[in-house]
């Protein structure tokens, strides 16, 4: 590698082709799928003794931040990326945000491709692309489907002194497909063990739910764990900051100066601040869309004994003006291999199935204002981010979709939990695709 630099490295067509082939996704857009943090939140993490221990460790180190669903792990990961970027002498961190609603975003190989692309896109690291050229010449496009080969290239690059100090951030490991995740984590642990005795320039930061499978992967390495599920006071304060910021914005947007009902709602939310960020955010989303939800209804939801995310999801979907329409659209959303764009969902919605030779104009059945039409059908249960339609949270999929496809399910009439059979969802989307063709 030193000889390459001495000779003056010039990127050639093969290098360019390799770099272009790594770019399967817009990883910055994937990061932006997560809500922006409110001022003052997440900052307790960088002062936590476990974080400081990881940050100051001179050896290869892994920080695992675990937390329950909806407690703000992905928002924290995004904050920590910015923290590392601005507060250390490391090169810009490379990151990947896993999401289980996307074949691409739940792929370990695509994660490695994204990490490699970020590292090699830096002008002073471009010569490191030479580490990949032998395998790329031998394997071509097959290389990008091989987790082991990609890892070997990745490991050789981050071990090269030219790479400099770097932090690798992997968010929501539990949303990566299980078997590849185990192999990826096995590679990470083996790599850290191999370079432990030497001065280290690589740190890993990972977030996930507190799953035993993730913990088991670290059994051969003494990683550092920060349990947000045990940081009750810190999470409680962050949730209160979110409540105060959102209520203040709502009051400003609605030109409300003093309102005892709003103050009462804020106080009630504070008293329940041990709930997750997700629970609080959904309540506040309902407030923002308060044309469909009164103060009294919100107070009733908050005061419910043992309130839960599931109960809140039921409440949101109860407001669907047409249950059949809402279910049909949700079938499309949960069965798509990748999140559908607004335009794609609008077309799927308009396609008629089983019409035979009957002709109709697709445009006549489409929403004239697609974003508004989608939101009117599904309400707060979906979000439109970067022109794609996604469920409000990962937990929303688990709420809607049955875990045993094709099995009969006894549930009270009008209830939404596990109302979607994945086999039926796939069938509905397949029929629409065939009819469209």
GROMACS .gro file of C-alpha atoms in nm:
model
  437
    1UNK     CA    1   0.000   0.000   0.000
    2UNK     CA    2   0.287   0.237   0.079
    3UNK     CA    3   0.428   0.176  -0.271
    4UNK     CA    4   0.093   0.270  -0.422
    5UNK     CA    5   0.104   0.603  -0.241
    6UNK     CA    6   0.464   0.666  -0.336
    7UNK     CA    7   0.377   0.604  -0.700
    8UNK     CA    8   0.082   0.844  -0.674
    9UNK     CA    9  -0.249   0.663  -0.656
   10UNK     CA   10  -0.495   0.721  -0.939
   11UNK     CA   11  -0.844   0.579  -0.932
   12UNK     CA   12  -0.921   0.378  -1.246
   13UNK     CA   13  -1.239   0.249  -1.409
   14UNK     CA   14  -1.232  -0.079  -1.215
   15UNK     CA   15  -1.207   0.114  -0.887
   16UNK     CA   16  -1.502   0.331  -0.992
   17UNK     CA   17  -1.711   0.027  -1.087
   18UNK     CA   18  -1.640  -0.134  -0.751
   19UNK     CA   19  -1.736   0.180  -0.557
   20UNK     CA   20  -2.055   0.222  -0.760
   21UNK     CA   21  -2.146  -0.142  -0.696
   22UNK     CA   22  -2.119  -0.085  -0.320
   23UNK     CA   23  -2.380   0.188  -0.331
   24UNK     CA   24  -2.698  -0.015  -0.280
   25UNK     CA   25  -2.864   0.248  -0.064
   26UNK     CA   26  -2.876   0.606   0.055
   27UNK     CA   27  -2.753   0.539   0.408
   28UNK     CA   28  -2.803   0.902   0.510
   29UNK     CA   29  -3.169   0.875   0.405
   30UNK     CA   30  -3.197   0.552   0.606
   31UNK     CA   31  -3.065   0.742   0.906
   32UNK     CA   32  -3.319   1.020   0.851
   33UNK     CA   33  -3.604   0.769   0.887
   34UNK     CA   34  -3.557   0.810   1.261
   35UNK     CA   35  -3.705   1.112   1.443
   36UNK     CA   36  -3.477   1.403   1.522
   37UNK     CA   37  -3.384   1.425   1.887
   38UNK     CA   38  -3.516   1.704   2.104
   39UNK     CA   39  -3.262   1.943   2.254
   40UNK     CA   40  -3.102   1.806   2.570
   41UNK     CA   41  -3.203   1.445   2.512
   42UNK     CA   42  -2.949   1.160   2.478
   43UNK     CA   43  -2.671   1.371   2.627
   44UNK     CA   44  -2.663   1.166   2.947
   45UNK     CA   45  -2.521   0.877   2.745
   46UNK     CA   46  -2.190   1.050   2.671
   47UNK     CA   47  -2.146   1.113   3.045
   48UNK     CA   48  -2.230   0.754   3.141
   49UNK     CA   49  -1.938   0.560   3.292
   50UNK     CA   50  -1.981   0.275   3.043
   51UNK     CA   51  -1.965   0.510   2.746
   52UNK     CA   52  -1.661   0.688   2.889
   53UNK     CA   53  -1.491   0.353   2.951
   54UNK     CA   54  -1.548   0.250   2.589
   55UNK     CA   55  -1.446   0.589   2.452
   56UNK     CA   56  -1.117   0.595   2.646
   57UNK     CA   57  -1.024   0.230   2.584
   58UNK     CA   58  -0.707   0.212   2.374
   59UNK     CA   59  -0.776  -0.145   2.266
   60UNK     CA   60  -1.031  -0.287   2.025
   61UNK     CA   61  -1.360  -0.230   2.200
   62UNK     CA   62  -1.731  -0.292   2.151
   63UNK     CA   63  -2.004  -0.087   2.318
   64UNK     CA   64  -2.345  -0.253   2.317
   65UNK     CA   65  -2.630  -0.016   2.401
   66UNK     CA   66  -2.937  -0.225   2.479
   67UNK     CA   67  -3.290  -0.104   2.538
   68UNK     CA   68  -3.654  -0.201   2.526
   69UNK     CA   69  -3.873  -0.131   2.219
   70UNK     CA   70  -3.953   0.236   2.164
   71UNK     CA   71  -3.701   0.371   2.416
   72UNK     CA   72  -3.512   0.584   2.161
   73UNK     CA   73  -3.212   0.366   2.072
   74UNK     CA   74  -3.200   0.473   1.707
   75UNK     CA   75  -3.231   0.841   1.795
   76UNK     CA   76  -2.946   0.792   2.043
   77UNK     CA   77  -2.735   0.615   1.777
   78UNK     CA   78  -2.781   0.909   1.541
   79UNK     CA   79  -2.682   1.151   1.818
   80UNK     CA   80  -2.371   0.947   1.898
   81UNK     CA   81  -2.265   0.946   1.532
   82UNK     CA   82  -2.264   1.327   1.543
   83UNK     CA   83  -2.088   1.325   1.880
   84UNK     CA   84  -1.805   1.102   1.752
   85UNK     CA   85  -1.784   1.305   1.431
   86UNK     CA   86  -1.730   1.635   1.613
   87UNK     CA   87  -1.556   1.548   1.939
   88UNK     CA   88  -1.276   1.304   1.856
   89UNK     CA   89  -0.968   1.281   1.638
   90UNK     CA   90  -1.120   0.981   1.461
   91UNK     CA   91  -1.215   0.979   1.096
   92UNK     CA   92  -1.588   1.028   1.032
   93UNK     CA   93  -1.776   0.724   1.167
   94UNK     CA   94  -1.925   0.470   0.928
   95UNK     CA   95  -2.276   0.358   1.016
   96UNK     CA   96  -2.572   0.143   0.920
   97UNK     CA   97  -2.931   0.150   1.045
   98UNK     CA   98  -3.102  -0.188   1.021
   99UNK     CA   99  -3.480  -0.202   0.964
  100UNK     CA  100  -3.676  -0.525   0.942
  101UNK     CA  101  -3.939  -0.382   0.704
  102UNK     CA  102  -3.688  -0.386   0.418
  103UNK     CA  103  -3.498  -0.675   0.259
  104UNK     CA  104  -3.213  -0.434   0.192
  105UNK     CA  105  -3.203  -0.270   0.535
  106UNK     CA  106  -3.220  -0.605   0.716
  107UNK     CA  107  -2.926  -0.746   0.514
  108UNK     CA  108  -2.583  -0.792   0.672
  109UNK     CA  109  -2.412  -0.791   0.330
  110UNK     CA  110  -2.578  -0.462   0.234
  111UNK     CA  111  -2.464  -0.322   0.569
  112UNK     CA  112  -2.102  -0.412   0.490
  113UNK     CA  113  -2.136  -0.261   0.142
  114UNK     CA  114  -2.265   0.064   0.295
  115UNK     CA  115  -1.981   0.073   0.551
  116UNK     CA  116  -1.721   0.013   0.280
  117UNK     CA  117  -1.871   0.280   0.058
  118UNK     CA  118  -1.859   0.538   0.338
  119UNK     CA  119  -1.497   0.459   0.423
  120UNK     CA  120  -1.375   0.453   0.063
  121UNK     CA  121  -1.565   0.768  -0.038
  122UNK     CA  122  -1.323   0.975   0.169
  123UNK     CA  123  -1.061   1.124  -0.064
  124UNK     CA  124  -0.763   1.031   0.155
  125UNK     CA  125  -0.885   0.672   0.188
  126UNK     CA  126  -0.948   0.603  -0.180
  127UNK     CA  127  -0.620   0.408  -0.220
  128UNK     CA  128  -0.760   0.153   0.027
  129UNK     CA  129  -0.984   0.029  -0.253
  130UNK     CA  130  -0.685  -0.180  -0.365
  131UNK     CA  131  -0.762  -0.419  -0.077
  132UNK     CA  132  -1.072  -0.527  -0.271
  133UNK     CA  133  -0.938  -0.552  -0.624
  134UNK     CA  134  -0.820  -0.914  -0.622
  135UNK     CA  135  -1.155  -1.047  -0.499
  136UNK     CA  136  -1.348  -0.809  -0.724
  137UNK     CA  137  -1.150  -0.927  -1.028
  138UNK     CA  138  -1.205  -1.292  -0.937
  139UNK     CA  139  -1.569  -1.279  -0.828
  140UNK     CA  140  -1.728  -0.978  -0.994
  141UNK     CA  141  -2.084  -0.905  -0.882
  142UNK     CA  142  -2.099  -1.228  -0.678
  143UNK     CA  143  -1.867  -1.063  -0.428
  144UNK     CA  144  -2.147  -0.834  -0.308
  145UNK     CA  145  -2.357  -1.131  -0.196
  146UNK     CA  146  -2.080  -1.295   0.009
  147UNK     CA  147  -2.078  -1.188   0.372
  148UNK     CA  148  -1.747  -1.363   0.443
  149UNK     CA  149  -1.562  -1.215   0.145
  150UNK     CA  150  -1.695  -0.866   0.212
  151UNK     CA  151  -1.595  -0.895   0.577
  152UNK     CA  152  -1.241  -1.000   0.480
  153UNK     CA  153  -1.209  -0.688   0.264
  154UNK     CA  154  -1.364  -0.470   0.534
  155UNK     CA  155  -1.131  -0.609   0.804
  156UNK     CA  156  -0.821  -0.554   0.592
  157UNK     CA  157  -0.924  -0.194   0.519
  158UNK     CA  158  -1.002  -0.090   0.877
  159UNK     CA  159  -0.677  -0.257   0.991
  160UNK     CA  160  -0.472  -0.054   0.746
  161UNK     CA  161  -0.298   0.243   0.917
  162UNK     CA  162  -0.408   0.461   0.625
  163UNK     CA  163  -0.768   0.419   0.740
  164UNK     CA  164  -0.692   0.600   1.065
  165UNK     CA  165  -0.899   0.577   1.381
  166UNK     CA  166  -1.260   0.498   1.303
  167UNK     CA  167  -1.586   0.417   1.480
  168UNK     CA  168  -1.833   0.172   1.327
  169UNK     CA  169  -2.196   0.221   1.434
  170UNK     CA  170  -2.453  -0.054   1.378
  171UNK     CA  171  -2.803   0.038   1.492
  172UNK     CA  172  -3.086  -0.207   1.564
  173UNK     CA  173  -2.889  -0.529   1.528
  174UNK     CA  174  -3.201  -0.720   1.628
  175UNK     CA  175  -3.361  -0.608   1.299
  176UNK     CA  176  -3.086  -0.774   1.093
  177UNK     CA  177  -3.178  -1.119   0.961
  178UNK     CA  178  -3.092  -1.373   1.228
  179UNK     CA  179  -2.844  -1.613   1.062
  180UNK     CA  180  -2.637  -1.345   0.882
  181UNK     CA  181  -2.644  -1.136   1.201
  182UNK     CA  182  -2.484  -1.419   1.398
  183UNK     CA  183  -2.211  -1.454   1.132
  184UNK     CA  184  -2.150  -1.080   1.117
  185UNK     CA  185  -2.118  -1.052   1.494
  186UNK     CA  186  -1.893  -1.357   1.497
  187UNK     CA  187  -1.662  -1.177   1.255
  188UNK     CA  188  -1.665  -0.859   1.468
  189UNK     CA  189  -1.577  -1.049   1.787
  190UNK     CA  190  -1.302  -1.252   1.615
  191UNK     CA  191  -1.157  -0.933   1.466
  192UNK     CA  192  -1.150  -0.751   1.801
  193UNK     CA  193  -0.994  -1.051   1.974
  194UNK     CA  194  -0.725  -1.078   1.706
  195UNK     CA  195  -0.610  -0.716   1.738
  196UNK     CA  196  -0.659  -0.678   2.115
  197UNK     CA  197  -0.288  -0.702   2.203
  198UNK     CA  198  -0.200  -0.421   1.963
  199UNK     CA  199  -0.278  -0.050   1.967
  200UNK     CA  200  -0.624  -0.027   1.820
  201UNK     CA  201  -0.775   0.221   1.579
  202UNK     CA  202  -1.123   0.067   1.549
  203UNK     CA  203  -1.420   0.091   1.784
  204UNK     CA  204  -1.765  -0.063   1.740
  205UNK     CA  205  -2.088   0.083   1.877
  206UNK     CA  206  -2.399  -0.133   1.846
  207UNK     CA  207  -2.759  -0.094   1.960
  208UNK     CA  208  -3.036  -0.352   1.991
  209UNK     CA  209  -3.314  -0.479   2.209
  210UNK     CA  210  -3.181  -0.678   2.508
  211UNK     CA  211  -3.210  -1.011   2.330
  212UNK     CA  212  -3.029  -1.321   2.455
  213UNK     CA  213  -2.918  -1.404   2.099
  214UNK     CA  214  -2.731  -1.075   2.076
  215UNK     CA  215  -2.572  -1.119   2.418
  216UNK     CA  216  -2.470  -1.474   2.329
  217UNK     CA  217  -2.278  -1.347   2.028
  218UNK     CA  218  -2.048  -1.156   2.265
  219UNK     CA  219  -1.969  -1.458   2.485
  220UNK     CA  220  -1.609  -1.478   2.359
  221UNK     CA  221  -1.536  -1.108   2.404
  222UNK     CA  222  -1.550  -0.875   2.701
  223UNK     CA  223  -1.764  -0.605   2.548
  224UNK     CA  224  -1.893  -0.300   2.736
  225UNK     CA  225  -2.269  -0.289   2.782
  226UNK     CA  226  -2.480   0.018   2.854
  227UNK     CA  227  -2.828  -0.090   2.960
  228UNK     CA  228  -3.074   0.189   2.889
  229UNK     CA  229  -3.342  -0.037   3.036
  230UNK     CA  230  -3.173   0.020   3.374
  231UNK     CA  231  -3.129   0.396   3.325
  232UNK     CA  232  -3.479   0.479   3.452
  233UNK     CA  233  -3.412   0.834   3.576
  234UNK     CA  234  -3.222   0.940   3.265
  235UNK     CA  235  -3.489   0.806   3.027
  236UNK     CA  236  -3.759   0.965   3.243
  237UNK     CA  237  -3.595   1.307   3.211
  238UNK     CA  238  -3.549   1.269   2.835
  239UNK     CA  239  -3.914   1.174   2.789
  240UNK     CA  240  -4.016   1.485   2.985
  241UNK     CA  241  -3.796   1.698   2.759
  242UNK     CA  242  -3.971   1.550   2.455
  243UNK     CA  243  -4.313   1.623   2.608
  244UNK     CA  244  -4.223   1.984   2.692
  245UNK     CA  245  -4.071   2.054   2.349
  246UNK     CA  246  -4.361   1.900   2.156
  247UNK     CA  247  -4.627   2.074   2.369
  248UNK     CA  248  -4.448   2.408   2.326
  249UNK     CA  249  -4.435   2.362   1.946
  250UNK     CA  250  -4.801   2.265   1.935
  251UNK     CA  251  -4.899   2.575   2.135
  252UNK     CA  252  -4.688   2.797   1.909
  253UNK     CA  253  -4.825   2.646   1.588
  254UNK     CA  254  -5.183   2.677   1.711
  255UNK     CA  255  -5.120   3.026   1.855
  256UNK     CA  256  -5.223   2.910   2.203
  257UNK     CA  257  -5.087   3.130   2.482
  258UNK     CA  258  -5.253   2.988   2.791
  259UNK     CA  259  -5.475   2.682   2.797
  260UNK     CA  260  -5.553   2.498   3.120
  261UNK     CA  261  -5.651   2.184   2.926
  262UNK     CA  262  -5.317   2.176   2.746
  263UNK     CA  263  -5.133   2.233   3.074
  264UNK     CA  264  -5.334   1.952   3.233
  265UNK     CA  265  -5.248   1.719   2.945
  266UNK     CA  266  -4.881   1.808   2.980
  267UNK     CA  267  -4.895   1.734   3.353
  268UNK     CA  268  -5.066   1.400   3.294
  269UNK     CA  269  -4.800   1.302   3.042
  270UNK     CA  270  -4.527   1.397   3.289
  271UNK     CA  271  -4.682   1.173   3.552
  272UNK     CA  272  -4.666   0.884   3.306
  273UNK     CA  273  -4.315   0.967   3.189
  274UNK     CA  274  -4.191   0.619   3.265
  275UNK     CA  275  -4.359   0.518   2.939
  276UNK     CA  276  -4.150   0.478   2.629
  277UNK     CA  277  -4.066   0.757   2.386
  278UNK     CA  278  -4.288   0.578   2.137
  279UNK     CA  279  -4.592   0.582   2.368
  280UNK     CA  280  -4.548   0.952   2.443
  281UNK     CA  281  -4.477   1.038   2.077
  282UNK     CA  282  -4.794   0.864   1.961
  283UNK     CA  283  -5.002   1.058   2.215
  284UNK     CA  284  -4.842   1.382   2.097
  285UNK     CA  285  -4.899   1.285   1.733
  286UNK     CA  286  -5.266   1.244   1.820
  287UNK     CA  287  -5.259   1.590   1.975
  288UNK     CA  288  -5.104   1.736   1.658
  289UNK     CA  289  -5.390   1.576   1.463
  290UNK     CA  290  -5.643   1.680   1.726
  291UNK     CA  291  -5.915   1.745   1.469
  292UNK     CA  292  -5.978   1.370   1.510
  293UNK     CA  293  -5.907   1.349   1.883
  294UNK     CA  294  -6.032   1.569   2.167
  295UNK     CA  295  -5.849   1.664   2.485
  296UNK     CA  296  -6.093   1.444   2.676
  297UNK     CA  297  -6.007   1.141   2.462
  298UNK     CA  298  -5.635   1.199   2.511
  299UNK     CA  299  -5.680   1.234   2.888
  300UNK     CA  300  -5.881   0.911   2.889
  301UNK     CA  301  -5.604   0.725   2.703
  302UNK     CA  302  -5.335   0.858   2.937
  303UNK     CA  303  -5.537   0.770   3.248
  304UNK     CA  304  -5.608   0.415   3.133
  305UNK     CA  305  -5.490   0.162   3.388
  306UNK     CA  306  -5.179  -0.017   3.258
  307UNK     CA  307  -5.173   0.169   2.923
  308UNK     CA  308  -4.976  -0.005   2.651
  309UNK     CA  309  -4.851   0.050   2.298
  310UNK     CA  310  -5.097  -0.214   2.176
  311UNK     CA  311  -5.390  -0.029   2.334
  312UNK     CA  312  -5.273   0.291   2.170
  313UNK     CA  313  -5.244   0.121   1.832
  314UNK     CA  314  -5.602  -0.004   1.872
  315UNK     CA  315  -5.714   0.351   1.949
  316UNK     CA  316  -5.538   0.493   1.644
  317UNK     CA  317  -5.687   0.232   1.409
  318UNK     CA  318  -6.034   0.265   1.560
  319UNK     CA  319  -6.038   0.608   1.400
  320UNK     CA  320  -6.011   0.462   1.050
  321UNK     CA  321  -6.311   0.588   0.855
  322UNK     CA  322  -6.332   0.267   0.653
  323UNK     CA  323  -6.193  -0.050   0.814
  324UNK     CA  324  -6.177  -0.250   0.490
  325UNK     CA  325  -5.990   0.025   0.309
  326UNK     CA  326  -5.743   0.063   0.595
  327UNK     CA  327  -5.678  -0.313   0.608
  328UNK     CA  328  -5.624  -0.328   0.231
  329UNK     CA  329  -5.369  -0.049   0.238
  330UNK     CA  330  -5.191  -0.200   0.537
  331UNK     CA  331  -5.168  -0.532   0.349
  332UNK     CA  332  -4.967  -0.345   0.082
  333UNK     CA  333  -4.743  -0.174   0.337
  334UNK     CA  334  -4.650  -0.488   0.535
  335UNK     CA  335  -4.602  -0.722   0.237
  336UNK     CA  336  -4.373  -0.506   0.022
  337UNK     CA  337  -4.010  -0.624   0.016
  338UNK     CA  338  -3.901  -0.260   0.038
  339UNK     CA  339  -4.100   0.039   0.166
  340UNK     CA  340  -4.327   0.161  -0.113
  341UNK     CA  341  -4.300   0.513  -0.242
  342UNK     CA  342  -4.608   0.733  -0.225
  343UNK     CA  343  -4.650   0.696  -0.603
  344UNK     CA  344  -4.617   0.315  -0.590
  345UNK     CA  345  -4.874   0.283  -0.313
  346UNK     CA  346  -5.108   0.516  -0.500
  347UNK     CA  347  -5.089   0.292  -0.808
  348UNK     CA  348  -5.134  -0.029  -0.604
  349UNK     CA  349  -5.437   0.126  -0.440
  350UNK     CA  350  -5.592   0.213  -0.777
  351UNK     CA  351  -5.545  -0.126  -0.948
  352UNK     CA  352  -5.858  -0.338  -0.977
  353UNK     CA  353  -5.821  -0.713  -0.936
  354UNK     CA  354  -6.023  -0.974  -1.126
  355UNK     CA  355  -6.183  -0.739  -1.373
  356UNK     CA  356  -6.100  -0.956  -1.674
  357UNK     CA  357  -6.135  -0.758  -1.993
  358UNK     CA  358  -6.319  -0.476  -1.824
  359UNK     CA  359  -6.138  -0.154  -1.893
  360UNK     CA  360  -6.092   0.133  -1.654
  361UNK     CA  361  -5.864   0.431  -1.627
  362UNK     CA  362  -5.608   0.381  -1.354
  363UNK     CA  363  -5.577   0.756  -1.309
  364UNK     CA  364  -5.947   0.784  -1.225
  365UNK     CA  365  -5.903   0.556  -0.923
  366UNK     CA  366  -5.586   0.717  -0.786
  367UNK     CA  367  -5.578   0.970  -0.505
  368UNK     CA  368  -5.562   1.323  -0.650
  369UNK     CA  369  -5.350   1.415  -0.348
  370UNK     CA  370  -5.166   1.088  -0.268
  371UNK     CA  371  -5.010   1.182   0.066
  372UNK     CA  372  -5.337   1.317   0.200
  373UNK     CA  373  -5.529   1.014   0.067
  374UNK     CA  374  -5.290   0.767   0.231
  375UNK     CA  375  -5.304   0.951   0.563
  376UNK     CA  376  -5.684   0.969   0.550
  377UNK     CA  377  -5.706   0.591   0.507
  378UNK     CA  378  -5.445   0.487   0.767
  379UNK     CA  379  -5.414   0.792   0.988
  380UNK     CA  380  -5.122   0.799   1.232
  381UNK     CA  381  -5.046   0.431   1.178
  382UNK     CA  382  -4.822   0.514   0.882
  383UNK     CA  383  -4.560   0.778   0.828
  384UNK     CA  384  -4.434   0.928   0.503
  385UNK     CA  385  -4.058   0.978   0.518
  386UNK     CA  386  -3.836   1.068   0.223
  387UNK     CA  387  -4.139   1.001  -0.003
  388UNK     CA  388  -4.174   0.642   0.124
  389UNK     CA  389  -4.460   0.499   0.329
  390UNK     CA  390  -4.362   0.313   0.646
  391UNK     CA  391  -4.537   0.192   0.959
  392UNK     CA  392  -4.518   0.424   1.257
  393UNK     CA  393  -4.268   0.193   1.432
  394UNK     CA  394  -4.119  -0.155   1.414
  395UNK     CA  395  -4.358  -0.265   1.691
  396UNK     CA  396  -4.654  -0.176   1.468
  397UNK     CA  397  -4.568  -0.467   1.237
  398UNK     CA  398  -4.565  -0.711   1.529
  399UNK     CA  399  -4.901  -0.570   1.637
  400UNK     CA  400  -5.065  -0.615   1.296
  401UNK     CA  401  -4.914  -0.932   1.153
  402UNK     CA  402  -4.983  -1.286   1.277
  403UNK     CA  403  -4.676  -1.483   1.373
  404UNK     CA  404  -4.825  -1.812   1.246
  405UNK     CA  405  -4.920  -1.752   0.879
  406UNK     CA  406  -5.238  -1.919   0.760
  407UNK     CA  407  -5.361  -2.007   1.109
  408UNK     CA  408  -5.716  -1.917   1.215
  409UNK     CA  409  -5.719  -1.649   1.480
  410UNK     CA  410  -5.990  -1.593   1.735
  411UNK     CA  411  -6.009  -1.229   1.830
  412UNK     CA  412  -6.283  -0.996   1.945
  413UNK     CA  413  -6.477  -0.830   1.660
  414UNK     CA  414  -6.340  -0.491   1.563
  415UNK     CA  415  -6.000  -0.552   1.715
  416UNK     CA  416  -5.692  -0.490   1.505
  417UNK     CA  417  -5.419  -0.689   1.678
  418UNK     CA  418  -5.288  -0.966   1.447
  419UNK     CA  419  -5.557  -0.884   1.190
  420UNK     CA  420  -5.322  -0.938   0.895
  421UNK     CA  421  -5.221  -1.285   0.778
  422UNK     CA  422  -4.885  -1.254   0.595
  423UNK     CA  423  -4.993  -1.516   0.338
  424UNK     CA  424  -5.302  -1.311   0.257
  425UNK     CA  425  -5.097  -0.990   0.244
  426UNK     CA  426  -4.854  -1.144  -0.006
  427UNK     CA  427  -5.144  -1.280  -0.214
  428UNK     CA  428  -5.317  -0.941  -0.228
  429UNK     CA  429  -5.002  -0.761  -0.338
  430UNK     CA  430  -4.916  -1.033  -0.594
  431UNK     CA  431  -5.266  -1.011  -0.747
  432UNK     CA  432  -5.233  -0.635  -0.778
  433UNK     CA  433  -4.892  -0.667  -0.946
  434UNK     CA  434  -5.022  -0.926  -1.195
  435UNK     CA  435  -5.332  -0.719  -1.273
  436UNK     CA  436  -5.119  -0.411  -1.329
  437UNK     CA  437  -4.899  -0.600  -1.575
   0.00000   0.00000   0.00000
